Amino acid sequence: MINNALRRVAQYLLISGGLLILLALMLSGEWRDWQDSSSWQHVTTSDFTIQPKNSSARYRYIVDGQQYEGGRIYFFVLARFQDDRVLRWLEFNRQAEELTVYYDPDLPQRSVLVRGGLEDPWFLQFPIICGVAGLFVLIPVVIFGSLWRWLQQQFPN
């Protein structure tokens, strides 16, 4: 009985994860970009040192006449807590000719800074990749679970 309950919970978690990925896909397609030709003039760093624990990135952008400030340089929230990645990003992109801020039109405070004027940024394709990969995981799990249940019914111990 417990095995069936755990299996059902796992199936619900996989299905809800797939639905969340599809929701993220739909929402990320609506993000807009704000570009500034002067590049790093509006991109400032605060406490930029060689020590990874002190590195951070701050940038300013304008949406509908209102100025916002952001510090996110990776689309996923957990990645911004890894300070050594911030340091590497700053070193790699310091000489970039063009930087683009992508922001959420419903909540302009949410933004991410990427290098260059990407017409098809990778982070907008990432939910599609995760959704397809999730389906390749979800379908075999459901098929194997159904087959396992059928085998247990056909050949009880």
Coordinates of N, CA and C in Angstrom, one line a residue:
M1 N 0.8 -1.2 0.0 CA 0.0 0.0 0.0 C 0.9 1.3 0.0
I2 N 1.9 1.2 0.8 CA 2.8 2.4 0.8 C 3.5 2.6 -0.5
N3 N 3.9 1.5 -1.2 CA 4.5 1.7 -2.5 C 3.6 2.4 -3.5
N4 N 2.3 2.0 -3.5 CA 1.4 2.7 -4.4 C 1.3 4.2 -4.1
A5 N 1.2 4.5 -2.8 CA 1.1 5.9 -2.4 C 2.3 6.7 -2.8
L6 N 3.5 6.1 -2.6 CA 4.8 6.8 -3.0 C 4.8 6.9 -4.5
R7 N 4.4 5.9 -5.2 CA 4.4 6.0 -6.7 C 3.5 7.1 -7.2
R8 N 2.3 7.2 -6.6 CA 1.4 8.2 -7.0 C 1.9 9.6 -6.7
V9 N 2.5 9.8 -5.5 CA 3.1 11.1 -5.2 C 4.2 11.4 -6.2
A10 N 5.0 10.4 -6.5 CA 6.1 10.7 -7.5 C 5.5 11.1 -8.9
Q11 N 4.4 10.4 -9.3 CA 3.8 10.8 -10.5 C 3.2 12.2 -10.5
Y12 N 2.6 12.5 -9.4 CA 2.0 13.9 -9.3 C 3.2 14.9 -9.3
L13 N 4.3 14.6 -8.7 CA 5.4 15.6 -8.7 C 6.0 15.7 -10.1
L14 N 6.1 14.7 -10.8 CA 6.6 14.8 -12.2 C 5.7 15.5 -13.1
I15 N 4.4 15.3 -12.9 CA 3.4 16.0 -13.8 C 3.4 17.5 -13.4
S16 N 3.4 17.8 -12.1 CA 3.4 19.2 -11.7 C 4.7 19.9 -12.1
G17 N 5.8 19.2 -12.1 CA 7.1 19.8 -12.5 C 7.0 20.1 -14.0
G18 N 6.5 19.2 -14.8 CA 6.3 19.4 -16.2 C 5.4 20.6 -16.5
L19 N 4.3 20.7 -15.7 CA 3.4 21.9 -15.9 C 4.1 23.2 -15.5
L20 N 5.0 23.2 -14.5 CA 5.7 24.4 -14.1 C 6.7 24.8 -15.2
I21 N 7.3 23.8 -15.8 CA 8.3 24.1 -16.9 C 7.5 24.7 -18.1
L22 N 6.3 24.2 -18.4 CA 5.6 24.8 -19.5 C 5.1 26.2 -19.1
L23 N 4.8 26.5 -17.9 CA 4.4 27.8 -17.4 C 5.6 28.8 -17.6
A24 N 6.8 28.3 -17.1 CA 8.0 29.1 -17.3 C 8.3 29.4 -18.7
L25 N 8.0 28.5 -19.6 CA 8.2 28.7 -21.0 C 7.3 29.8 -21.5
M26 N 6.1 29.7 -21.2 CA 5.1 30.8 -21.6 C 5.5 32.1 -21.1
L27 N 5.9 32.2 -19.8 CA 6.2 33.5 -19.2 C 7.5 34.1 -19.7
S28 N 8.5 33.3 -19.9 CA 9.8 33.8 -20.4 C 9.7 34.4 -21.8
G29 N 8.8 33.9 -22.6 CA 8.6 34.4 -23.9 C 8.2 35.8 -24.0
E30 N 7.6 36.3 -22.9 CA 7.1 37.7 -22.8 C 8.1 38.7 -22.4
W31 N 9.3 38.3 -21.9 CA 10.2 39.2 -21.4 C 10.7 40.1 -22.5
R32 N 11.0 41.4 -22.2 CA 11.4 42.4 -23.2 C 12.8 42.7 -22.9
D33 N 13.5 43.4 -23.9 CA 14.8 43.8 -23.7 C 15.0 45.3 -23.7
W34 N 16.0 45.8 -23.0 CA 16.3 47.2 -23.0 C 17.8 47.3 -23.2
Q35 N 18.1 48.0 -24.3 CA 19.5 48.0 -24.7 C 20.0 49.5 -24.6
D36 N 21.2 49.6 -24.3 CA 21.9 50.9 -24.2 C 23.2 50.8 -25.0
S37 N 23.3 51.7 -26.0 CA 24.5 51.6 -26.9 C 25.8 52.0 -26.1
S38 N 25.6 52.7 -25.0 CA 26.8 53.1 -24.3 C 27.4 52.0 -23.4
S39 N 26.7 50.9 -23.5 CA 27.2 49.7 -22.8 C 27.5 49.9 -21.3
W40 N 28.8 49.8 -21.0 CA 29.2 49.8 -19.6 C 29.0 51.1 -18.8
Q41 N 28.6 52.2 -19.5 CA 28.4 53.4 -18.8 C 27.2 53.3 -17.8
H42 N 26.3 52.5 -18.2 CA 25.1 52.3 -17.3 C 25.2 51.0 -16.5
V43 N 26.3 50.3 -16.7 CA 26.5 49.0 -16.0 C 27.7 49.3 -15.0
T44 N 27.3 49.2 -13.7 CA 28.3 49.5 -12.7 C 28.6 48.3 -11.8
T45 N 29.7 48.2 -11.3 CA 30.0 47.1 -10.3 C 30.3 47.8 -9.0
S46 N 29.8 47.1 -7.9 CA 30.0 47.6 -6.6 C 30.8 46.6 -5.9
D47 N 31.8 47.0 -5.1 CA 32.7 46.1 -4.4 C 33.3 45.1 -5.3
F48 N 33.8 45.4 -6.4 CA 34.4 44.5 -7.3 C 35.9 44.3 -6.9
T49 N 36.1 43.1 -6.4 CA 37.5 42.8 -6.0 C 37.8 41.4 -6.6
I50 N 39.0 41.0 -6.4 CA 39.5 39.7 -6.8 C 38.9 38.6 -5.9
Q51 N 38.6 39.0 -4.7 CA 38.0 38.0 -3.8 C 36.6 37.6 -4.2
P52 N 36.3 36.4 -4.4 CA 35.0 36.0 -4.9 C 33.8 36.4 -4.0
K53 N 34.0 36.4 -2.7 CA 32.9 36.7 -1.8 C 32.5 38.2 -1.8
N54 N 33.3 39.0 -2.4 CA 32.9 40.5 -2.5 C 32.5 40.9 -3.8
S55 N 32.5 40.0 -4.8 CA 32.1 40.4 -6.2 C 30.6 40.5 -6.4
S56 N 30.2 41.6 -7.1 CA 28.8 41.7 -7.4 C 28.7 42.6 -8.6
A57 N 27.5 42.5 -9.2 CA 27.3 43.4 -10.4 C 26.0 44.2 -10.2
R58 N 26.0 45.4 -10.5 CA 24.9 46.3 -10.4 C 24.7 47.0 -11.7
Y59 N 23.5 47.1 -12.2 CA 23.2 47.8 -13.5 C 21.9 48.6 -13.4
R60 N 21.8 49.6 -14.2 CA 20.6 50.4 -14.2 C 19.9 50.4 -15.6
Y61 N 18.6 50.4 -15.6 CA 17.9 50.4 -16.9 C 16.6 51.2 -16.7
I62 N 16.0 51.7 -17.8 CA 14.8 52.5 -17.7 C 13.7 51.8 -18.4
V63 N 12.5 51.8 -17.8 CA 11.3 51.2 -18.4 C 10.2 52.2 -18.2
D64 N 9.6 52.7 -19.3 CA 8.6 53.7 -19.2 C 8.9 54.9 -18.4
G65 N 10.1 55.4 -18.6 CA 10.6 56.6 -17.9 C 11.0 56.4 -16.4
Q66 N 10.9 55.2 -15.9 CA 11.3 55.0 -14.5 C 12.6 54.1 -14.5
Q67 N 13.5 54.6 -13.7 CA 14.8 53.9 -13.6 C 14.7 52.8 -12.6
Y68 N 15.3 51.6 -12.9 CA 15.4 50.5 -12.1 C 16.9 50.1 -11.9
E69 N 17.2 49.4 -10.9 CA 18.5 48.9 -10.7 C 18.4 47.4 -10.4
G70 N 19.3 46.6 -11.1 CA 19.3 45.2 -10.9 C 20.7 44.6 -10.6
G71 N 20.8 43.4 -10.2 CA 22.0 42.8 -10.0 C 22.1 41.3 -10.5
R72 N 21.1 40.9 -11.2 CA 21.0 39.5 -11.6 C 21.7 39.4 -13.0
I73 N 22.6 38.5 -13.1 CA 23.3 38.2 -14.3 C 23.1 36.8 -14.8
Y74 N 22.4 36.0 -14.1 CA 22.0 34.7 -14.5 C 20.5 34.6 -14.4
F75 N 19.9 33.9 -15.4 CA 18.4 33.8 -15.4 C 17.8 33.1 -14.2
F76 N 18.6 32.1 -13.7 CA 18.1 31.3 -12.6 C 18.5 31.9 -11.3
V77 N 17.7 32.0 -10.3 CA 17.9 32.7 -9.1 C 19.1 32.0 -8.3
L78 N 19.1 30.7 -8.2 CA 20.1 30.0 -7.4 C 21.5 30.3 -7.9
A79 N 21.7 30.6 -9.2 CA 23.0 30.8 -9.7 C 23.6 32.1 -9.2
R80 N 22.8 33.0 -8.8 CA 23.4 34.3 -8.4 C 24.0 34.3 -7.0
F81 N 23.7 33.2 -6.3 CA 24.3 33.1 -5.0 C 25.7 32.5 -5.0
Q82 N 26.2 32.1 -6.2 CA 27.5 31.6 -6.3 C 28.4 32.8 -6.8
D83 N 29.1 33.4 -5.8 CA 29.9 34.6 -6.0 C 31.0 34.4 -7.0
D84 N 31.6 33.2 -7.1 CA 32.7 33.0 -8.0 C 32.2 33.1 -9.4
R85 N 31.0 32.7 -9.7 CA 30.4 32.8 -11.0 C 30.2 34.3 -11.4
V86 N 29.8 35.1 -10.4 CA 29.7 36.5 -10.7 C 31.0 37.1 -11.1
L87 N 32.1 36.7 -10.4 CA 33.4 37.2 -10.7 C 33.8 36.8 -12.1
R88 N 33.6 35.6 -12.5 CA 34.0 35.1 -13.8 C 33.1 35.8 -14.9
W89 N 31.9 36.0 -14.6 CA 31.0 36.7 -15.6 C 31.5 38.1 -15.8
L90 N 31.9 38.8 -14.7 CA 32.3 40.2 -14.8 C 33.7 40.3 -15.6
E91 N 34.6 39.3 -15.3 CA 35.8 39.3 -16.0 C 35.6 39.1 -17.5
F92 N 34.7 38.1 -17.8 CA 34.5 37.7 -19.2 C 33.8 38.8 -20.0
N93 N 32.9 39.5 -19.4 CA 32.0 40.5 -20.1 C 32.5 41.9 -20.0
R94 N 33.6 42.2 -19.3 CA 34.0 43.5 -19.1 C 34.3 44.3 -20.4
Q95 N 34.7 43.6 -21.5 CA 35.0 44.2 -22.7 C 33.9 44.0 -23.8
A96 N 32.7 43.7 -23.3 CA 31.6 43.5 -24.2 C 31.2 44.8 -24.9
E97 N 30.9 44.7 -26.2 CA 30.5 45.9 -26.9 C 29.1 46.3 -26.6
E98 N 28.3 45.3 -26.3 CA 26.9 45.6 -26.1 C 26.3 44.7 -25.0
L99 N 25.6 45.2 -24.1 CA 25.0 44.4 -23.0 C 23.5 44.7 -23.1
T100 N 22.7 43.6 -22.8 CA 21.2 43.7 -22.9 C 20.6 43.4 -21.6
V101 N 19.7 44.2 -21.2 CA 18.9 43.8 -20.0 C 17.6 43.3 -20.4
Y102 N 17.2 42.1 -20.0 CA 15.9 41.5 -20.3 C 15.1 41.7 -19.0
Y103 N 13.9 42.2 -19.1 CA 13.1 42.4 -17.9 C 11.7 41.9 -18.2
D104 N 11.0 41.6 -17.1 CA 9.6 41.1 -17.1 C 8.7 42.3 -17.2
P105 N 7.9 42.4 -18.3 CA 7.0 43.6 -18.5 C 5.9 43.7 -17.4
D106 N 5.5 42.6 -16.7 CA 4.6 42.7 -15.7 C 5.2 43.2 -14.3
L107 N 6.5 42.9 -14.2 CA 7.2 43.3 -13.0 C 8.6 43.8 -13.4
P108 N 8.7 45.0 -13.8 CA 9.9 45.5 -14.4 C 11.2 45.4 -13.4
Q109 N 10.9 45.3 -12.1 CA 12.1 45.1 -11.2 C 12.8 43.8 -11.5
R110 N 12.2 42.8 -12.0 CA 12.8 41.5 -12.3 C 13.6 41.7 -13.7
S111 N 14.9 41.5 -13.6 CA 15.6 41.6 -14.9 C 16.9 40.7 -14.8
V112 N 17.5 40.6 -16.0 CA 18.7 39.8 -16.1 C 19.6 40.5 -17.1
L113 N 20.9 40.6 -16.9 CA 21.8 41.2 -17.8 C 22.5 40.1 -18.6
V114 N 22.5 40.2 -19.9 CA 23.2 39.3 -20.7 C 24.1 40.0 -21.7
R115 N 25.1 39.3 -22.2 CA 26.1 39.9 -23.1 C 25.5 40.0 -24.5
G116 N 25.7 41.1 -25.2 CA 25.3 41.3 -26.6 C 23.8 41.4 -26.8
G117 N 23.4 41.8 -28.0 CA 22.0 41.9 -28.4 C 21.6 40.6 -29.0
L118 N 21.3 39.6 -28.1 CA 20.9 38.3 -28.6 C 19.5 38.3 -29.1
E119 N 19.3 37.9 -30.3 CA 17.9 37.9 -30.9 C 17.1 36.7 -30.3
D120 N 17.8 35.6 -30.1 CA 17.2 34.4 -29.5 C 18.0 33.9 -28.4
P121 N 17.9 34.6 -27.2 CA 18.8 34.2 -26.1 C 18.6 32.8 -25.6
W122 N 19.7 32.2 -25.1 CA 19.6 30.8 -24.8 C 18.7 30.6 -23.6
F123 N 18.5 31.5 -22.7 CA 17.7 31.3 -21.5 C 16.2 31.3 -21.9
L124 N 15.8 31.8 -23.0 CA 14.5 31.7 -23.5 C 14.2 30.3 -24.1
Q125 N 15.2 29.7 -24.6 CA 15.1 28.3 -25.1 C 15.2 27.3 -24.0
F126 N 15.8 27.6 -22.9 CA 16.1 26.6 -21.8 C 14.8 25.9 -21.3
P127 N 13.7 26.6 -21.1 CA 12.5 25.9 -20.7 C 12.0 24.9 -21.7
I128 N 12.2 25.2 -23.0 CA 11.8 24.2 -24.0 C 12.6 23.0 -23.9
I129 N 13.9 23.1 -23.7 CA 14.8 22.0 -23.6 C 14.5 21.2 -22.3
C130 N 14.2 21.9 -21.2 CA 13.8 21.2 -20.0 C 12.5 20.5 -20.1
G131 N 11.6 21.1 -20.8 CA 10.3 20.4 -21.0 C 10.4 19.2 -21.9
V132 N 11.2 19.2 -22.9 CA 11.4 18.0 -23.8 C 12.1 17.0 -23.0
A133 N 13.1 17.4 -22.2 CA 13.9 16.4 -21.4 C 13.0 15.8 -20.4
G134 N 12.1 16.6 -19.8 CA 11.2 16.1 -18.8 C 10.2 15.1 -19.3
L135 N 9.8 15.4 -20.6 CA 8.9 14.4 -21.2 C 9.6 13.1 -21.4
F136 N 10.8 13.1 -21.8 CA 11.6 11.9 -22.0 C 11.8 11.1 -20.7
V137 N 11.8 11.8 -19.6 CA 11.9 11.2 -18.3 C 10.5 10.7 -17.8
L138 N 9.5 11.6 -18.0 CA 8.2 11.3 -17.5 C 7.5 10.1 -18.2
I139 N 7.6 10.0 -19.5 CA 6.9 9.0 -20.2 C 7.4 7.6 -19.9
P140 N 8.8 7.4 -19.8 CA 9.2 6.0 -19.4 C 8.8 5.7 -17.9
V141 N 8.8 6.7 -17.1 CA 8.4 6.4 -15.7 C 7.0 6.0 -15.6
V142 N 6.1 6.7 -16.3 CA 4.7 6.3 -16.3 C 4.5 4.9 -16.9
I143 N 5.2 4.6 -18.1 CA 5.1 3.3 -18.7 C 5.6 2.2 -17.8
F144 N 6.8 2.5 -17.2 CA 7.4 1.5 -16.3 C 6.5 1.2 -15.1
G145 N 6.0 2.3 -14.6 CA 5.1 2.1 -13.4 C 3.8 1.3 -13.7
S146 N 3.2 1.6 -14.9 CA 2.1 0.8 -15.3 C 2.4 -0.6 -15.6
L147 N 3.5 -0.9 -16.2 CA 4.0 -2.2 -16.5 C 4.3 -3.0 -15.2
W148 N 4.9 -2.3 -14.3 CA 5.3 -2.9 -13.0 C 4.0 -3.3 -12.2
R149 N 3.0 -2.4 -12.2 CA 1.7 -2.7 -11.6 C 1.0 -3.9 -12.2
W150 N 1.0 -3.9 -13.6 CA 0.4 -5.0 -14.3 C 1.1 -6.3 -14.0
L151 N 2.4 -6.3 -13.9 CA 3.2 -7.5 -13.6 C 2.9 -8.0 -12.2
Q152 N 2.8 -7.1 -11.3 CA 2.4 -7.5 -9.9 C 1.1 -8.1 -9.8
Q153 N 0.1 -7.6 -10.6 CA -1.2 -8.2 -10.6 C -1.2 -9.6 -11.2
Q154 N -0.5 -9.7 -12.3 CA -0.4 -11.0 -13.0 C 0.3 -12.1 -12.2
F155 N 1.4 -11.7 -11.5 CA 2.2 -12.7 -10.9 C 2.4 -12.3 -9.4
P156 N 1.3 -12.4 -8.6 CA 1.5 -12.1 -7.2 C 2.4 -13.0 -6.4
N157 N 3.0 -12.6 -5.4 CA 4.0 -13.4 -4.6 C 3.2 -14.3 -3.8

